[in-house]
Short mmCIF file of C-alpha atoms and ligand atoms in Angstrom, two decimals:
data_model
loop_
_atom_site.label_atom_id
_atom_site.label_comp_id
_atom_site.label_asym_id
_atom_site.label_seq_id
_atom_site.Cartn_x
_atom_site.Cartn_y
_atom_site.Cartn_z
CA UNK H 20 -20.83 -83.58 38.65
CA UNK H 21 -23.16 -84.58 36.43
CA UNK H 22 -21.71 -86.95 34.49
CA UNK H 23 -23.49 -90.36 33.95
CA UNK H 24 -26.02 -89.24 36.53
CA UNK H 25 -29.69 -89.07 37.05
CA UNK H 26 -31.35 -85.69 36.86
CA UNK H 27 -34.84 -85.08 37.96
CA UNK H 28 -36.60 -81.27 36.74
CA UNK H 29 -40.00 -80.35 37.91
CA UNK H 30 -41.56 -78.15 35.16
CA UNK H 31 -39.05 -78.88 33.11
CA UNK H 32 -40.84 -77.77 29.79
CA UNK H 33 -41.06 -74.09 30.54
CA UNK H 34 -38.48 -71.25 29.79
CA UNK H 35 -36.02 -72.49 32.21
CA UNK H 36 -36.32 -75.96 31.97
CA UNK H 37 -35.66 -76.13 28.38
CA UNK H 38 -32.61 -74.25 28.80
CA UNK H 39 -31.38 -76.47 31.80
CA UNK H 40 -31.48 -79.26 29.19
CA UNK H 41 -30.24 -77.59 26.57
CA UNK H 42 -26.64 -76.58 28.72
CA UNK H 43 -26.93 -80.06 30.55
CA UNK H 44 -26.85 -82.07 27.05
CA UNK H 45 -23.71 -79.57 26.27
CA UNK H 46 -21.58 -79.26 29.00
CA UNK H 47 -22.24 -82.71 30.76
CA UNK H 48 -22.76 -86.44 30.11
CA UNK H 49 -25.95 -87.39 32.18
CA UNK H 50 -26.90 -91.15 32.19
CA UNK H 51 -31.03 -89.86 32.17
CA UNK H 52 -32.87 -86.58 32.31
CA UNK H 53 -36.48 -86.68 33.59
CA UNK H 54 -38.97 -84.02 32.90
CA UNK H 55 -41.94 -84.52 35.04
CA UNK H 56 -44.21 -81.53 34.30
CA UNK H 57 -48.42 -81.84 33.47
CA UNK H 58 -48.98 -80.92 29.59
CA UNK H 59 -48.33 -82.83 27.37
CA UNK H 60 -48.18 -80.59 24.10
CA UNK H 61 -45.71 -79.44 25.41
CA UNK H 62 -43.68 -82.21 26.17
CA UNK H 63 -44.08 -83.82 22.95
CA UNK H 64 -42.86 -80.45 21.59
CA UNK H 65 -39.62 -80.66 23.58
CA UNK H 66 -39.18 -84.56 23.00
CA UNK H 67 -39.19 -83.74 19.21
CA UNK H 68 -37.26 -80.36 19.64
CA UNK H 69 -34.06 -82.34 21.59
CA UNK H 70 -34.58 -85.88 19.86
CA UNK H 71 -32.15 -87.34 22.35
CA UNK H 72 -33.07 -90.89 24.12
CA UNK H 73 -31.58 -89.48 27.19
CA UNK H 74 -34.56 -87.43 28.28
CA UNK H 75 -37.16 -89.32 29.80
CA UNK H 76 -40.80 -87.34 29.98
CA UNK H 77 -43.38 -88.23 32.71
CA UNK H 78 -46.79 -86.51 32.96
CA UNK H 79 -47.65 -85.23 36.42
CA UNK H 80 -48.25 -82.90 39.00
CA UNK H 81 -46.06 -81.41 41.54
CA UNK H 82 -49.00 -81.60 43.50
CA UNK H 83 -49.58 -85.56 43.37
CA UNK H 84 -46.84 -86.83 45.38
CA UNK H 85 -47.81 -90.81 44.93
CA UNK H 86 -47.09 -90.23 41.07
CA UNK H 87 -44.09 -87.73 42.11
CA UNK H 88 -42.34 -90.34 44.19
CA UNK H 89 -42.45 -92.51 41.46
CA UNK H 90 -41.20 -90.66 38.94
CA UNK H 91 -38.25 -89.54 40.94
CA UNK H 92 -36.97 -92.93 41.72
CA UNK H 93 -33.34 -93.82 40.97
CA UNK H 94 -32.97 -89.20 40.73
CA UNK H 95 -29.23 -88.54 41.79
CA UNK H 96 -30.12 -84.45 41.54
CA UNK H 97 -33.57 -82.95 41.73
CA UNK H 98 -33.78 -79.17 40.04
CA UNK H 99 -37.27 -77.35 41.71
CA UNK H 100 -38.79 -75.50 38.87
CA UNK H 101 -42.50 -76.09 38.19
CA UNK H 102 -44.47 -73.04 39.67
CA UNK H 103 -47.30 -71.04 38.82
CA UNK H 104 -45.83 -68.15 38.25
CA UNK H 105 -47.79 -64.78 36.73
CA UNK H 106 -48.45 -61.96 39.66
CA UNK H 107 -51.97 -61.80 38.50
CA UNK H 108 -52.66 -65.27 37.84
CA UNK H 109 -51.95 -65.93 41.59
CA UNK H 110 -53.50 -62.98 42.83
CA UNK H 111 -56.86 -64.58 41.02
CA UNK H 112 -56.33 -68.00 41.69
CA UNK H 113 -54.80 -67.72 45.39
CA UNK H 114 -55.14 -71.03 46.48
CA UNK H 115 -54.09 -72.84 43.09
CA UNK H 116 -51.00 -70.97 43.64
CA UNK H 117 -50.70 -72.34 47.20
CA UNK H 118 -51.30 -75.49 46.18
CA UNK H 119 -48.66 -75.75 43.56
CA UNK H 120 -46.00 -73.22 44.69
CA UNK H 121 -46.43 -74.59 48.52
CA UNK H 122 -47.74 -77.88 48.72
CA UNK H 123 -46.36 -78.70 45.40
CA UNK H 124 -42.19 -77.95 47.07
CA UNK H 125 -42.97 -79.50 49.92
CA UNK H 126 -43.95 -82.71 48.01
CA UNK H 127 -40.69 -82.24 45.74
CA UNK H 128 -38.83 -82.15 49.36
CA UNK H 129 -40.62 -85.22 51.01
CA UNK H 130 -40.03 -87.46 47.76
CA UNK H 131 -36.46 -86.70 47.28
CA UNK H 132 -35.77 -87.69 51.14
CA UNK H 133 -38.11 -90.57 50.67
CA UNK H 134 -35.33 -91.68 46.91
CA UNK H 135 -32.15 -90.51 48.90
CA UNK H 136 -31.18 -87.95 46.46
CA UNK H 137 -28.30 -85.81 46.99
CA UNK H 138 -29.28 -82.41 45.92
CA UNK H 139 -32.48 -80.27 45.59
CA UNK H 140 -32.10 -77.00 44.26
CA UNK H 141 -35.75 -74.78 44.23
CA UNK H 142 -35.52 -72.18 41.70
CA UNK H 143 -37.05 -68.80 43.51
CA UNK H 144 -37.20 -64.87 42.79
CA UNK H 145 -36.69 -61.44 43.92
CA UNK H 146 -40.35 -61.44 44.31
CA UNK H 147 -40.29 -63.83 47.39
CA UNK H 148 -38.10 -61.04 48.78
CA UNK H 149 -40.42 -58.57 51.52
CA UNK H 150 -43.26 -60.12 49.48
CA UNK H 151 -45.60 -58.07 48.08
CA UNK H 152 -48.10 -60.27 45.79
CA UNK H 153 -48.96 -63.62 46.69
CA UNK H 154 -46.67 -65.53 44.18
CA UNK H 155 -43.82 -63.77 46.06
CA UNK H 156 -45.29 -64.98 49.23
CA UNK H 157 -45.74 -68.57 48.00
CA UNK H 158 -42.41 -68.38 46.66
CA UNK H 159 -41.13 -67.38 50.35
CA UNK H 160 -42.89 -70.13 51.91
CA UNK H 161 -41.06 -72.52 49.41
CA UNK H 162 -37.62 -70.99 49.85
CA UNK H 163 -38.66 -71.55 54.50
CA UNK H 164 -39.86 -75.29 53.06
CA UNK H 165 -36.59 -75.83 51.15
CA UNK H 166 -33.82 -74.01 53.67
CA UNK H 167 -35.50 -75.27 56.80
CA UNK H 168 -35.42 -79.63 55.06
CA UNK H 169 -31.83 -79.38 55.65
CA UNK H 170 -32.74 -79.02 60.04
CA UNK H 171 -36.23 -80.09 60.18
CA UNK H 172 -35.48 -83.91 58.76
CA UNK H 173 -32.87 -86.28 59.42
CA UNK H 174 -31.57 -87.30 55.98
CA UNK H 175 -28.80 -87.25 53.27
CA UNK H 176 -30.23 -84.81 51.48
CA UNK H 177 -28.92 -81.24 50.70
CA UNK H 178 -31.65 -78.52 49.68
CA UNK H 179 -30.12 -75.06 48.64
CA UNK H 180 -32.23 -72.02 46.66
CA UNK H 181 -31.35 -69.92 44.14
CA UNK H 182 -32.88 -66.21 43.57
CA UNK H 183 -33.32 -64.72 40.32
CA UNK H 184 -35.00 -61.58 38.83
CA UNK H 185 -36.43 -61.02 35.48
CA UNK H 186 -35.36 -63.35 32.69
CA UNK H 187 -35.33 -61.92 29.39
CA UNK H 188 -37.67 -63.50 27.04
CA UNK H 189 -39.13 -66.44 29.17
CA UNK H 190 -43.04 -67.02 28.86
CA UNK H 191 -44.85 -64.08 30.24
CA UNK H 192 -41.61 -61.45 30.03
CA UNK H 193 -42.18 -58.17 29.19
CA UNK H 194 -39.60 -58.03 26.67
CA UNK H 195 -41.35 -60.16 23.54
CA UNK H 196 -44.74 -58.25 24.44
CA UNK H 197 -43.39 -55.31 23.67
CA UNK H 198 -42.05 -56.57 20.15
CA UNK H 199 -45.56 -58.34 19.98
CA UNK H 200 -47.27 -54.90 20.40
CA UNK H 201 -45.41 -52.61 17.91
CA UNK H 202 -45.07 -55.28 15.36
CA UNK H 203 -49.22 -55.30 15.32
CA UNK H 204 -50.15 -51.73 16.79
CA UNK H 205 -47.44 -49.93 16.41
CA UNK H 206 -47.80 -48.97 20.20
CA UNK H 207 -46.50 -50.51 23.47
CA UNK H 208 -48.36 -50.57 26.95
CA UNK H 209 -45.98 -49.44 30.08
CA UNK H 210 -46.58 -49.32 33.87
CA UNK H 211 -44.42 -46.77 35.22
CA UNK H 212 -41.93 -45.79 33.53
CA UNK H 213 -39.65 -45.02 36.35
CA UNK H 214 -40.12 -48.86 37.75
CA UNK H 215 -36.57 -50.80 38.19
CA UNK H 216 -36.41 -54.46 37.43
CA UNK H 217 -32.99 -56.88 37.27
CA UNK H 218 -32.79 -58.38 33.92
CA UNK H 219 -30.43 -61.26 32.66
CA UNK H 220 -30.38 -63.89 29.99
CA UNK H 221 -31.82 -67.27 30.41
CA UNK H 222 -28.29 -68.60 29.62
CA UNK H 223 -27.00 -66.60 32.46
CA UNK H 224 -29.63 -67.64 34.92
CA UNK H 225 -29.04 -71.47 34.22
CA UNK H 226 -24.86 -70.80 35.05
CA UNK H 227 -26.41 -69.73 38.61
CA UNK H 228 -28.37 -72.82 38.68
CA UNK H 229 -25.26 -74.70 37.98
CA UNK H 230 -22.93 -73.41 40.23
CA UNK H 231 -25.48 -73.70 43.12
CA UNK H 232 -25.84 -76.88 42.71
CA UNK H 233 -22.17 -78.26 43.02
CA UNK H 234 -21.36 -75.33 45.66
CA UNK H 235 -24.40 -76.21 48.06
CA UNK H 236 -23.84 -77.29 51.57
CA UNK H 237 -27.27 -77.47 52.39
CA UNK H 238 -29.42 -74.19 53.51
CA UNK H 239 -27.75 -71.57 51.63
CA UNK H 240 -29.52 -68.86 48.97
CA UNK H 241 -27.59 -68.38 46.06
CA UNK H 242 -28.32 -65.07 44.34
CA UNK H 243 -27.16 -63.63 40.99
CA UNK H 244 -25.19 -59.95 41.11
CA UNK H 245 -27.87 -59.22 38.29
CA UNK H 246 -27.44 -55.48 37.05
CA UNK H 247 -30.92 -53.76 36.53
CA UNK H 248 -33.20 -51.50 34.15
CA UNK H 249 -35.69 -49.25 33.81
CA UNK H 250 -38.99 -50.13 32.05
CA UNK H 251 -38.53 -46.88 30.36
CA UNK H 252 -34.78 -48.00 29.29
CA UNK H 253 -36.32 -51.16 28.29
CA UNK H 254 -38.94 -49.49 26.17
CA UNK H 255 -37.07 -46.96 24.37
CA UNK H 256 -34.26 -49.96 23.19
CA UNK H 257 -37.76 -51.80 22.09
CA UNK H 258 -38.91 -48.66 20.13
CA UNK H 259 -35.20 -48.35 18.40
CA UNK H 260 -35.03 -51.86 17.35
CA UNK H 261 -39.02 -53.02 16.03
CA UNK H 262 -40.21 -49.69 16.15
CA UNK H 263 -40.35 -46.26 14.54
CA UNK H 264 -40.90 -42.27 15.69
CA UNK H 265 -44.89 -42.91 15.38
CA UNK H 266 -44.91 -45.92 17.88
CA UNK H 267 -46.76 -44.60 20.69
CA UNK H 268 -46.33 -45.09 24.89
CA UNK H 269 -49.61 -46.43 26.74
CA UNK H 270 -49.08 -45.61 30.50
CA UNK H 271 -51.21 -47.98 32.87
CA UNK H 272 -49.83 -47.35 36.14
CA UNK H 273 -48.41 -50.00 38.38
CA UNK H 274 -50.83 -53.31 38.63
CA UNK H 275 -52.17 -54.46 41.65
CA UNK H 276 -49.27 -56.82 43.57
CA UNK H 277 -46.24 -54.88 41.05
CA UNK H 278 -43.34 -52.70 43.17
CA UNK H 279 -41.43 -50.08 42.07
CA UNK H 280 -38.11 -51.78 42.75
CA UNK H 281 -37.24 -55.59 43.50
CA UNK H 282 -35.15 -56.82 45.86
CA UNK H 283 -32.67 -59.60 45.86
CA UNK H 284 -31.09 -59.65 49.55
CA UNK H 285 -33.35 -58.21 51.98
CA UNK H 286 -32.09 -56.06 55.16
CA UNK H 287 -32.33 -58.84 57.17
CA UNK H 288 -30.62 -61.07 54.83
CA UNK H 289 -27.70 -58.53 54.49
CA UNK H 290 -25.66 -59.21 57.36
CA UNK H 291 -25.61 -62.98 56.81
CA UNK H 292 -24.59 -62.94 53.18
CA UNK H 293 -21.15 -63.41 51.62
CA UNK H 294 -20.05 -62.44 48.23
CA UNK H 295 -18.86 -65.69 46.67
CA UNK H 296 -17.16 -65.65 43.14
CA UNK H 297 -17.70 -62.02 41.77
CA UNK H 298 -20.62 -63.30 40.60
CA UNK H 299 -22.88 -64.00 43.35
CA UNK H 300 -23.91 -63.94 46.36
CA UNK H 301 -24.70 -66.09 49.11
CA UNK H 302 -27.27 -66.20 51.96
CA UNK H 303 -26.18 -68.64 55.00
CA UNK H 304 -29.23 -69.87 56.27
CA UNK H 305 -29.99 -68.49 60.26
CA UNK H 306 -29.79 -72.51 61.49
CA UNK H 307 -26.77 -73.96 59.89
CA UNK H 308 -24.28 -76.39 61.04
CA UNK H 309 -20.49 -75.33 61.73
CA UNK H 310 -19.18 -76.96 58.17
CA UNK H 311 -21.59 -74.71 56.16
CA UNK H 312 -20.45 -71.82 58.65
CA UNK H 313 -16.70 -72.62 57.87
CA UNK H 314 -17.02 -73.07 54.06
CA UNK H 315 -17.98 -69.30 53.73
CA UNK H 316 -15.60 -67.75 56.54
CA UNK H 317 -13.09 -66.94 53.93
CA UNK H 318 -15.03 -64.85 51.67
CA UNK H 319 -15.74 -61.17 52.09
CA UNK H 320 -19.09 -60.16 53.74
CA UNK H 321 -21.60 -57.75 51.51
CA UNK H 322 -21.34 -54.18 52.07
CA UNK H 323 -24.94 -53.20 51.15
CA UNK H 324 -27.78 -52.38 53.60
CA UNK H 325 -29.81 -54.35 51.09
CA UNK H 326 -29.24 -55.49 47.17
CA UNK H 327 -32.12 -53.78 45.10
CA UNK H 328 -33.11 -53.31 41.42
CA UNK H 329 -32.45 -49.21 42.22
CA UNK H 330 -29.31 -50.01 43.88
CA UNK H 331 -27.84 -52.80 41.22
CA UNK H 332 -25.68 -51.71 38.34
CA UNK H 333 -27.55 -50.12 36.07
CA UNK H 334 -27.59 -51.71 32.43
CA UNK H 335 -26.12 -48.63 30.14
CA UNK H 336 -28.76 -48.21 26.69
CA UNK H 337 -26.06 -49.71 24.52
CA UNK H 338 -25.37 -52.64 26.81
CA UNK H 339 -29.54 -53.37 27.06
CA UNK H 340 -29.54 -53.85 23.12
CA UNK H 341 -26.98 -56.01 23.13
CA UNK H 342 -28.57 -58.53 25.75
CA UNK H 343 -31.54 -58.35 23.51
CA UNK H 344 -30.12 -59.19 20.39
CA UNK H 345 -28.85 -61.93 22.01
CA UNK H 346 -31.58 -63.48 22.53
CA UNK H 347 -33.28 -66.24 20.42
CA UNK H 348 -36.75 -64.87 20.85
CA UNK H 349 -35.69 -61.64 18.83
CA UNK H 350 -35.02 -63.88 15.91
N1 LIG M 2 -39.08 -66.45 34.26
C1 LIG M 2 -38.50 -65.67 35.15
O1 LIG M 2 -38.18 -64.51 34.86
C2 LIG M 2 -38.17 -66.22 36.53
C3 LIG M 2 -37.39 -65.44 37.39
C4 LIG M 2 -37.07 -65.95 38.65
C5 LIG M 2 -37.53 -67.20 39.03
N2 LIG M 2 -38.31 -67.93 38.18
C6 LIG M 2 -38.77 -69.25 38.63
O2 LIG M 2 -38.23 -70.20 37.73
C7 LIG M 2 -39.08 -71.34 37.61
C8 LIG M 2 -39.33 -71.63 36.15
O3 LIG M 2 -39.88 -70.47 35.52
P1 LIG M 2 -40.20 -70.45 33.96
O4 LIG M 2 -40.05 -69.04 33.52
O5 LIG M 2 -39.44 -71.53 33.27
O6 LIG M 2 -41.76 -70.81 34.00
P2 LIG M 2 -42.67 -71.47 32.85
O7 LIG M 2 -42.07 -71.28 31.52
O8 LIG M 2 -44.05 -70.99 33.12
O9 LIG M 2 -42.59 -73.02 33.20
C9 LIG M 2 -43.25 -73.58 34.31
C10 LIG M 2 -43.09 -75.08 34.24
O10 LIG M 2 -43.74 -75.66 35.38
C11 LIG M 2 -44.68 -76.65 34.94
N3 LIG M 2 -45.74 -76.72 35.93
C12 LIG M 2 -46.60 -75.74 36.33
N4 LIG M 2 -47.40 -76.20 37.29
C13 LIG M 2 -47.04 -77.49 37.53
C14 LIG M 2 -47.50 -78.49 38.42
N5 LIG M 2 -48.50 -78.25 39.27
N6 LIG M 2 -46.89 -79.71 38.42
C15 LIG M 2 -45.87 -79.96 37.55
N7 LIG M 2 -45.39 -79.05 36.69
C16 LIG M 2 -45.98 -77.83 36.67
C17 LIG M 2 -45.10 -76.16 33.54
O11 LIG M 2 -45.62 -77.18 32.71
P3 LIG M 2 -47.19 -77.59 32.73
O12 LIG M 2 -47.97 -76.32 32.82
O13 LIG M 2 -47.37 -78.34 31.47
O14 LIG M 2 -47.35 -78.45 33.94
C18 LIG M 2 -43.74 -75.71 33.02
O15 LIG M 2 -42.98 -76.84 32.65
C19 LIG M 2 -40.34 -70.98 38.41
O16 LIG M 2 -40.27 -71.64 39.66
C20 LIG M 2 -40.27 -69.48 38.60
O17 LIG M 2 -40.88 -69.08 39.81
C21 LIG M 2 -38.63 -67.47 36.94
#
């Protein structure tokens, strides 16, 4: 679908962004690829990392939408990523996180109505899920913006979400810490130990972003059936692979704004979702028209009071490792 197209990505230098690109330069033939994101280090990083005349790099903020509108002109599909996204970052800096997180999506979803684009899929988390911390709760308010532009405007557009959880080595994940701290003190730094968290690979996460976007009706959640860890689990596979018997545990107890366990379909949410593909689920918004409705009647209803990181499959030892050596980052 996205074949000699225009594709528009908010924060498209970060973790996710650069593997959108990567998988959209593989699997597809897009006429342009705009990244529209503020620094530009790193953007000149990523323009030399892909070398490919396709990708088009505009600086600007999520927050400006004169320059926004601009730079989305001609954009067949819009992908929602830029955020501010560390618990304590927006915890300190509440209204920064407003203004990008809120403000910043409902900019995204007034300039793609104002270019007629076709899609707009906002890239959320479990953590706008019963929020807890205010990223969470920005995140929520984006996922109401983004669900709710499908009834609240008369347009073309379609706006869908996708949920994810933890992504394994993306800026700020737990996972290359840990190798940071036993590679220089021998010693790693853990909340609780007994804390669950979903976990999947960046490569994984960008299928979901995929599949949402040709599936969406307009309105919908799509969430990943992401199995789950333990930070314990997750430290002990650390300690076998970069560390030794004298590495030593740090507890910290939880931080302010941190749950135990994470949640990616809600109580509320449960009745209203459909499994879709083995791999998924999906959310039908509360407003929806009867073709959305339809589309979904076929597929079997979830069977969970709610989907949490203590219910989700839990990621055996063995099968942890694996993911992580995997990954690029271990490299
Ligand atoms: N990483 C995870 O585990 C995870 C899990 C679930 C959902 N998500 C969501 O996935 C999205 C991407 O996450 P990520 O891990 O790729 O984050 P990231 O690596 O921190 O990247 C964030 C991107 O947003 C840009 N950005 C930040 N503020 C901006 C603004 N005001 N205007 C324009 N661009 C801005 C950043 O570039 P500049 O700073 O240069 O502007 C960067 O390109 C986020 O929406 C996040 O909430 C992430």
């Amino acid at each position: 679908m996205f074949d000699q197209k225009n594709i528009f990505i908010t924060g498209g230098t970060g973790s996710w962004g650069n593997e959108l690109v990567k998988q959209l330069l593989e699997k597809y033939n897009p006429k342009k690829i705009t990244i529209y994101s503020r620094g530009e280090h790193k953007q000149v990083e990523m323009k030399r990392h892909f070398n490919n005349p396709k990708l088009r790099f505009i600086i600007g903020d999520v927050r400006d939408k004169n320059i926004l509108e601009l730079a989305m002109r001609g954009a067949d599909f819009v992908f929602h990523l830029a955020a501010l996204k560390h618990v304590p970052v927006c915890e300190e800096n509440c209204w920064e996180a407003v203004l990008t997180n809120v403000i910043g999506t409902q900019n995204v979803i007034e300039c793609a109505i104002k270019n007629k684009v076709a899609k707009v899929i906002d890239v959320s988390t479990d953590k706008a899920v019963d929020p807890f911390n205010l990223y969470g709760v920005t995140k929520a308010c984006g996922e109401k913006l983004v669900v709710n532009a499908n009834n609240n405007y008369i347009s073309d557009v379609k706006f869908a979400c996708i949920r994810g959880g933890n992504v394994m080595g993306t800026n700020g994940s737990v996972l290359p810490l840990f190798k940071k701290q036993i590679l220089e003190n021998n010693q790693i730094t853990i909340t609780d130990p007994n804390m669950t968290r979903y976990l999947m690979s960046t490569r994984e996460a960008i299928s979901l972003v995929f599949s949402a976007m040709e599936a969406s009706n307009g309105g919908e959640i799509f969430v990943m059936r992401m199995p789950a860890t333990t930070v314990s689990d997750i430290a002990e596979v650390m300690i076998k692979l970069f560390g030794n018997k004298d590495t030593k545990i740090q507890y910290m107890g939880t931080r302010p704004g941190e749950k135990q366990h994470e949640v990616l379909v809600s109580k509320n949410e449960a009745p209203r979702t459909k499994i879709y593909k083995d791999d998924y689920y999906v959310i039908i918004p509360q407003i929806t028209d009867e073709k959305t409705q339809n589309s979904y009647d076929s597929f079997k209803s979830l069977e969970l009071e709610e989907f949490t990181s203590r219910n989700a499959r839990r990621l055996s030892k063995q099968e942890l490792e694996t993911l992580i050596l995997k990954e690029d980052w271990i490299k």
